[in-house]
Amino acid sequence: MSALLSHPVELLRTPARAVQRRAEPAEQRATARRDLVTITLGGLLFGAAVGSLRGGAQVPIAALKIPLATLLTLAVSAPGFAAFAGAFGRRWSFRETLAVALGAGARASLVLFGLAPALWLAIDLGVNQQGVRWLATIAYALAGLSGLGFMLHAVGPRRGRWATTLSFAGLFLLVGAQSAWLLRPFIGDARDASIPLFAHGRREGGLVGSLLGAGNESERGSD
């Protein structure tokens, strides 16, 4: 239990030590378990906050979808991370690459965990659906920057540091955006007679169009 409680502190305050731990084969299994718990709990709370705008069944649905989107993105991206690491001179094993990716995801999820009460408060104060979209997007951006910082520690100061990190980030963003889009809606739409699990059968203008509020009538429930 003490190891699980100290895990978030290490990820946030001493990322260099957290990276070193993930390079040690004897530590990788334990850190992976703790990272998975962190990703799940952080995503559950943030998803519940997002879904609270619609309320009802949207709360547990969104709570389950947020960590699922993160884990799906990491699972799909991990082979690409390993390829980029090798291309830029980082001789990591696949297990070490996956351990680093999980650490970055866990650190990002801790930020989402911390921002969830603020989002919940904003919804309680009456922020509309478009405002919640932007607040959630900003929260994700801050979480992503935190995860990116962890990646920088893992990559180290050697040649190709930024190329490796930005390659990781670009792949994660691409896969993550698509994963989130496939799993929508997260916020839900009060105009729907029933809460849909997925936004099938809707005409939509894409992720950017959704954030900009374009074509609201054709994008019901796509957020």
mmCIF file of C-alpha atoms in Angstrom:
data_model
loop_
_atom_site.group_PDB
_atom_site.id
_atom_site.type_symbol
_atom_site.label_atom_id
_atom_site.label_comp_id
_atom_site.label_asym_id
_atom_site.label_seq_id
_atom_site.Cartn_x
_atom_site.Cartn_y
_atom_site.Cartn_z
ATOM 1 C CA MET A 1 0.000 0.000 0.000
ATOM 2 C CA SER A 2 2.794 2.444 0.874
ATOM 3 C CA ALA A 3 4.418 1.781 -2.511
ATOM 4 C CA LEU A 4 1.121 2.551 -4.259
ATOM 5 C CA LEU A 5 0.701 5.786 -2.310
ATOM 6 C CA SER A 6 4.284 6.921 -2.951
ATOM 7 C CA HIS A 7 3.981 6.117 -6.654
ATOM 8 C CA PRO A 8 2.175 9.377 -7.634
ATOM 9 C CA VAL A 9 4.641 11.448 -5.611
ATOM 10 C CA GLU A 10 7.602 9.899 -7.412
ATOM 11 C CA LEU A 11 6.015 10.403 -10.846
ATOM 12 C CA LEU A 12 5.298 14.080 -10.193
ATOM 13 C CA ARG A 13 8.228 15.189 -8.032
ATOM 14 C CA THR A 14 11.123 12.917 -8.989
ATOM 15 C CA PRO A 15 10.496 11.814 -12.587
ATOM 16 C CA ALA A 16 14.199 11.027 -13.114
ATOM 17 C CA ARG A 17 14.001 8.396 -10.366
ATOM 18 C CA ALA A 18 10.739 7.078 -11.828
ATOM 19 C CA VAL A 19 12.410 6.704 -15.228
ATOM 20 C CA GLN A 20 15.382 4.912 -13.666
ATOM 21 C CA ARG A 21 13.050 2.481 -11.927
ATOM 22 C CA ARG A 22 11.418 1.599 -15.257
ATOM 23 C CA ALA A 23 14.812 0.774 -16.742
ATOM 24 C CA GLU A 24 15.398 -1.897 -14.087
ATOM 25 C CA PRO A 25 13.942 -5.267 -15.210
ATOM 26 C CA ALA A 26 13.225 -6.300 -11.623
ATOM 27 C CA GLU A 27 11.063 -3.186 -11.110
ATOM 28 C CA GLN A 28 9.161 -3.130 -14.389
ATOM 29 C CA ARG A 29 6.362 -5.511 -13.468
ATOM 30 C CA ALA A 30 5.552 -3.709 -10.217
ATOM 31 C CA THR A 31 5.718 -0.239 -11.730
ATOM 32 C CA ALA A 32 3.521 -1.363 -14.632
ATOM 33 C CA ARG A 33 0.833 -2.522 -12.201
ATOM 34 C CA ARG A 34 0.942 0.756 -10.299
ATOM 35 C CA ASP A 35 0.885 2.759 -13.539
ATOM 36 C CA LEU A 36 -2.193 0.853 -14.705
ATOM 37 C CA VAL A 37 -3.954 1.573 -11.407
ATOM 38 C CA THR A 38 -3.030 5.265 -11.676
ATOM 39 C CA ILE A 39 -4.217 5.531 -15.281
ATOM 40 C CA THR A 40 -7.487 3.813 -14.388
ATOM 41 C CA LEU A 41 -8.251 5.892 -11.293
ATOM 42 C CA GLY A 42 -7.261 9.203 -12.876
ATOM 43 C CA GLY A 43 -9.311 8.468 -15.976
ATOM 44 C CA LEU A 44 -12.316 7.268 -13.993
ATOM 45 C CA LEU A 45 -12.536 10.464 -11.947
ATOM 46 C CA PHE A 46 -11.944 12.788 -14.886
ATOM 47 C CA GLY A 47 -14.422 10.874 -17.051
ATOM 48 C CA ALA A 48 -17.049 11.042 -14.323
ATOM 49 C CA ALA A 49 -16.547 14.812 -14.137
ATOM 50 C CA VAL A 50 -16.938 15.164 -17.906
ATOM 51 C CA GLY A 51 -20.054 12.983 -17.973
ATOM 52 C CA SER A 52 -21.659 14.886 -15.102
ATOM 53 C CA LEU A 53 -22.781 17.612 -17.526
ATOM 54 C CA ARG A 54 -25.398 15.220 -18.918
ATOM 55 C CA GLY A 55 -25.677 13.196 -15.725
ATOM 56 C CA GLY A 56 -27.347 9.843 -15.272
ATOM 57 C CA ALA A 57 -25.770 6.911 -17.079
ATOM 58 C CA GLN A 58 -23.413 9.278 -18.906
ATOM 59 C CA VAL A 59 -21.305 9.537 -15.724
ATOM 60 C CA PRO A 60 -20.248 5.869 -15.483
ATOM 61 C CA ILE A 61 -20.053 5.538 -19.282
ATOM 62 C CA ALA A 62 -17.627 8.471 -19.589
ATOM 63 C CA ALA A 63 -15.750 7.308 -16.493
ATOM 64 C CA LEU A 64 -15.031 3.961 -18.160
ATOM 65 C CA LYS A 65 -14.221 5.431 -21.572
ATOM 66 C CA ILE A 66 -11.465 7.870 -20.508
ATOM 67 C CA PRO A 67 -9.025 5.268 -19.075
ATOM 68 C CA LEU A 68 -9.986 2.881 -21.882
ATOM 69 C CA ALA A 69 -9.008 5.516 -24.462
ATOM 70 C CA THR A 70 -5.665 6.082 -22.719
ATOM 71 C CA LEU A 71 -4.831 2.383 -22.465
ATOM 72 C CA LEU A 72 -5.927 1.716 -26.053
ATOM 73 C CA THR A 73 -3.715 4.552 -27.262
ATOM 74 C CA LEU A 74 -0.711 3.260 -25.319
ATOM 75 C CA ALA A 75 -1.253 -0.286 -26.573
ATOM 76 C CA VAL A 76 -1.397 0.805 -30.210
ATOM 77 C CA SER A 77 1.456 3.325 -29.887
ATOM 78 C CA ALA A 78 3.969 1.176 -27.980
ATOM 79 C CA PRO A 79 5.466 -0.597 -31.048
ATOM 80 C CA GLY A 80 5.887 2.784 -32.733
ATOM 81 C CA PHE A 81 7.582 4.171 -29.626
ATOM 82 C CA ALA A 82 10.035 1.267 -29.698
ATOM 83 C CA ALA A 83 10.769 1.908 -33.383
ATOM 84 C CA PHE A 84 11.351 5.635 -32.822
ATOM 85 C CA ALA A 85 13.570 4.957 -29.795
ATOM 86 C CA GLY A 86 15.748 2.617 -31.849
ATOM 87 C CA ALA A 87 15.864 4.995 -34.822
ATOM 88 C CA PHE A 88 17.198 7.784 -32.618
ATOM 89 C CA GLY A 89 19.805 5.699 -30.790
ATOM 90 C CA ARG A 90 17.904 4.639 -27.678
ATOM 91 C CA ARG A 91 18.555 0.934 -27.297
ATOM 92 C CA TRP A 92 15.554 0.191 -25.148
ATOM 93 C CA SER A 93 13.953 -3.210 -24.946
ATOM 94 C CA PHE A 94 10.273 -3.384 -25.799
ATOM 95 C CA ARG A 95 9.479 -3.913 -22.106
ATOM 96 C CA GLU A 96 11.410 -0.802 -21.138
ATOM 97 C CA THR A 97 9.715 1.207 -23.879
ATOM 98 C CA LEU A 98 6.318 0.043 -22.670
ATOM 99 C CA ALA A 99 7.276 0.836 -19.070
ATOM 100 C CA VAL A 100 8.248 4.384 -20.036
ATOM 101 C CA ALA A 101 5.033 4.829 -22.029
ATOM 102 C CA LEU A 102 2.949 3.625 -19.086
ATOM 103 C CA GLY A 103 4.821 6.011 -16.792
ATOM 104 C CA ALA A 104 4.058 8.946 -19.077
ATOM 105 C CA GLY A 105 0.418 7.893 -19.257
ATOM 106 C CA ALA A 106 0.221 7.570 -15.477
ATOM 107 C CA ARG A 107 1.762 11.009 -14.946
ATOM 108 C CA ALA A 108 -0.710 12.544 -17.389
ATOM 109 C CA SER A 109 -3.582 10.757 -15.643
ATOM 110 C CA LEU A 110 -2.484 12.221 -12.302
ATOM 111 C CA VAL A 111 -2.890 15.684 -13.791
ATOM 112 C CA LEU A 112 -6.380 14.757 -15.022
ATOM 113 C CA PHE A 113 -7.119 13.443 -11.528
ATOM 114 C CA GLY A 114 -6.071 16.773 -10.038
ATOM 115 C CA LEU A 115 -8.082 18.840 -12.541
ATOM 116 C CA ALA A 116 -11.279 16.774 -12.305
ATOM 117 C CA PRO A 117 -12.679 18.647 -9.236
ATOM 118 C CA ALA A 118 -12.166 21.996 -11.019
ATOM 119 C CA LEU A 119 -14.058 20.713 -14.059
ATOM 120 C CA TRP A 120 -16.808 19.365 -11.828
ATOM 121 C CA LEU A 121 -17.082 22.780 -10.134
ATOM 122 C CA ALA A 122 -17.268 24.564 -13.493
ATOM 123 C CA ILE A 123 -20.132 22.286 -14.548
ATOM 124 C CA ASP A 124 -21.889 22.851 -11.226
ATOM 125 C CA LEU A 125 -21.579 26.619 -11.785
ATOM 126 C CA GLY A 126 -23.380 26.326 -15.119
ATOM 127 C CA VAL A 127 -20.719 26.204 -17.834
ATOM 128 C CA ASN A 128 -22.384 25.164 -21.098
ATOM 129 C CA GLN A 129 -21.524 22.182 -23.282
ATOM 130 C CA GLN A 130 -19.125 24.053 -25.540
ATOM 131 C CA GLY A 131 -17.348 25.497 -22.510
ATOM 132 C CA VAL A 132 -16.981 22.021 -21.009
ATOM 133 C CA ARG A 133 -15.486 20.807 -24.296
ATOM 134 C CA TRP A 134 -12.837 23.499 -24.167
ATOM 135 C CA LEU A 135 -12.116 23.011 -20.466
ATOM 136 C CA ALA A 136 -11.689 19.273 -21.014
ATOM 137 C CA THR A 137 -9.419 19.966 -23.988
ATOM 138 C CA ILE A 138 -7.271 22.342 -21.921
ATOM 139 C CA ALA A 139 -7.064 19.747 -19.142
ATOM 140 C CA TYR A 140 -5.915 17.151 -21.664
ATOM 141 C CA ALA A 141 -3.320 19.571 -23.033
ATOM 142 C CA LEU A 142 -1.892 20.156 -19.548
ATOM 143 C CA ALA A 143 -1.878 16.415 -18.869
ATOM 144 C CA GLY A 144 -0.135 15.833 -22.184
ATOM 145 C CA LEU A 145 2.565 18.370 -21.336
ATOM 146 C CA SER A 146 3.164 16.561 -18.061
ATOM 147 C CA GLY A 147 3.484 13.251 -19.893
ATOM 148 C CA LEU A 148 5.787 14.893 -22.426
ATOM 149 C CA GLY A 149 8.017 16.072 -19.587
ATOM 150 C CA PHE A 150 8.293 12.492 -18.373
ATOM 151 C CA MET A 151 9.281 11.392 -21.880
ATOM 152 C CA LEU A 152 12.015 14.039 -21.955
ATOM 153 C CA HIS A 153 13.459 12.650 -18.730
ATOM 154 C CA ALA A 154 13.354 9.142 -20.190
ATOM 155 C CA VAL A 155 14.986 10.120 -23.478
ATOM 156 C CA GLY A 156 17.798 11.948 -21.675
ATOM 157 C CA PRO A 157 20.107 14.718 -22.878
ATOM 158 C CA ARG A 158 21.797 12.748 -25.647
ATOM 159 C CA ARG A 159 21.621 13.556 -29.339
ATOM 160 C CA GLY A 160 18.151 13.278 -30.860
ATOM 161 C CA ARG A 161 16.369 14.104 -27.610
ATOM 162 C CA TRP A 162 13.727 16.375 -29.090
ATOM 163 C CA ALA A 163 13.323 14.347 -32.270
ATOM 164 C CA THR A 164 12.618 11.222 -30.230
ATOM 165 C CA THR A 165 10.258 12.952 -27.819
ATOM 166 C CA LEU A 166 8.315 14.813 -30.497
ATOM 167 C CA SER A 167 8.008 11.615 -32.524
ATOM 168 C CA PHE A 168 6.529 9.931 -29.461
ATOM 169 C CA ALA A 169 4.191 12.864 -28.854
ATOM 170 C CA GLY A 170 3.047 13.081 -32.461
ATOM 171 C CA LEU A 171 2.226 9.378 -32.628
ATOM 172 C CA PHE A 172 0.445 9.468 -29.267
ATOM 173 C CA LEU A 173 -1.651 12.487 -30.265
ATOM 174 C CA LEU A 174 -2.625 10.958 -33.587
ATOM 175 C CA VAL A 175 -3.623 7.605 -32.115
ATOM 176 C CA GLY A 176 -5.150 9.200 -29.008
ATOM 177 C CA ALA A 177 -7.365 11.577 -30.980
ATOM 178 C CA GLN A 178 -8.645 8.729 -33.113
ATOM 179 C CA SER A 179 -9.243 6.489 -30.082
ATOM 180 C CA ALA A 180 -11.188 9.227 -28.317
ATOM 181 C CA TRP A 181 -13.202 9.949 -31.471
ATOM 182 C CA LEU A 182 -14.155 6.270 -31.829
ATOM 183 C CA LEU A 183 -15.279 6.055 -28.190
ATOM 184 C CA ARG A 184 -17.387 9.245 -28.138
ATOM 185 C CA PRO A 185 -19.658 10.601 -26.782
ATOM 186 C CA PHE A 186 -18.075 11.479 -23.453
ATOM 187 C CA ILE A 187 -20.121 14.554 -22.518
ATOM 188 C CA GLY A 188 -23.386 13.490 -24.125
ATOM 189 C CA ASP A 189 -26.225 15.620 -25.443
ATOM 190 C CA ALA A 190 -29.342 16.423 -23.424
ATOM 191 C CA ARG A 191 -31.395 16.429 -26.657
ATOM 192 C CA ASP A 192 -30.898 12.684 -27.080
ATOM 193 C CA ALA A 193 -33.925 10.718 -25.898
ATOM 194 C CA SER A 194 -31.625 8.055 -24.469
ATOM 195 C CA ILE A 195 -27.932 8.059 -23.661
ATOM 196 C CA PRO A 196 -25.987 6.400 -26.506
ATOM 197 C CA LEU A 197 -22.989 4.237 -25.706
ATOM 198 C CA PHE A 198 -21.282 5.249 -28.972
ATOM 199 C CA ALA A 199 -22.019 7.936 -31.561
ATOM 200 C CA HIS A 200 -22.807 5.587 -34.438
ATOM 201 C CA GLY A 201 -24.837 6.742 -37.407
ATOM 202 C CA ARG A 202 -24.160 10.464 -37.030
ATOM 203 C CA ARG A 203 -22.876 12.893 -39.609
ATOM 204 C CA GLU A 204 -20.006 14.839 -38.099
ATOM 205 C CA GLY A 205 -17.417 17.399 -39.139
ATOM 206 C CA GLY A 206 -14.446 15.807 -37.422
ATOM 207 C CA LEU A 207 -12.608 16.505 -34.182
ATOM 208 C CA VAL A 208 -11.600 20.075 -35.047
ATOM 209 C CA GLY A 209 -15.105 20.934 -36.200
ATOM 210 C CA SER A 210 -16.525 19.562 -32.980
ATOM 211 C CA LEU A 211 -14.221 21.701 -30.846
ATOM 212 C CA LEU A 212 -15.094 24.802 -32.859
ATOM 213 C CA GLY A 213 -18.807 24.071 -32.505
ATOM 214 C CA ALA A 214 -19.358 23.694 -36.231
ATOM 215 C CA GLY A 215 -22.475 21.895 -37.368
ATOM 216 C CA ASN A 216 -23.970 21.432 -33.938
ATOM 217 C CA GLU A 217 -27.209 19.986 -35.288
ATOM 218 C CA SER A 218 -25.382 17.272 -37.215
ATOM 219 C CA GLU A 219 -22.966 16.495 -34.402
ATOM 220 C CA ARG A 220 -25.376 15.773 -31.601
ATOM 221 C CA GLY A 221 -23.762 13.534 -29.044
ATOM 222 C CA SER A 222 -20.398 13.491 -30.838
ATOM 223 C CA ASP A 223 -18.452 15.184 -28.041
#
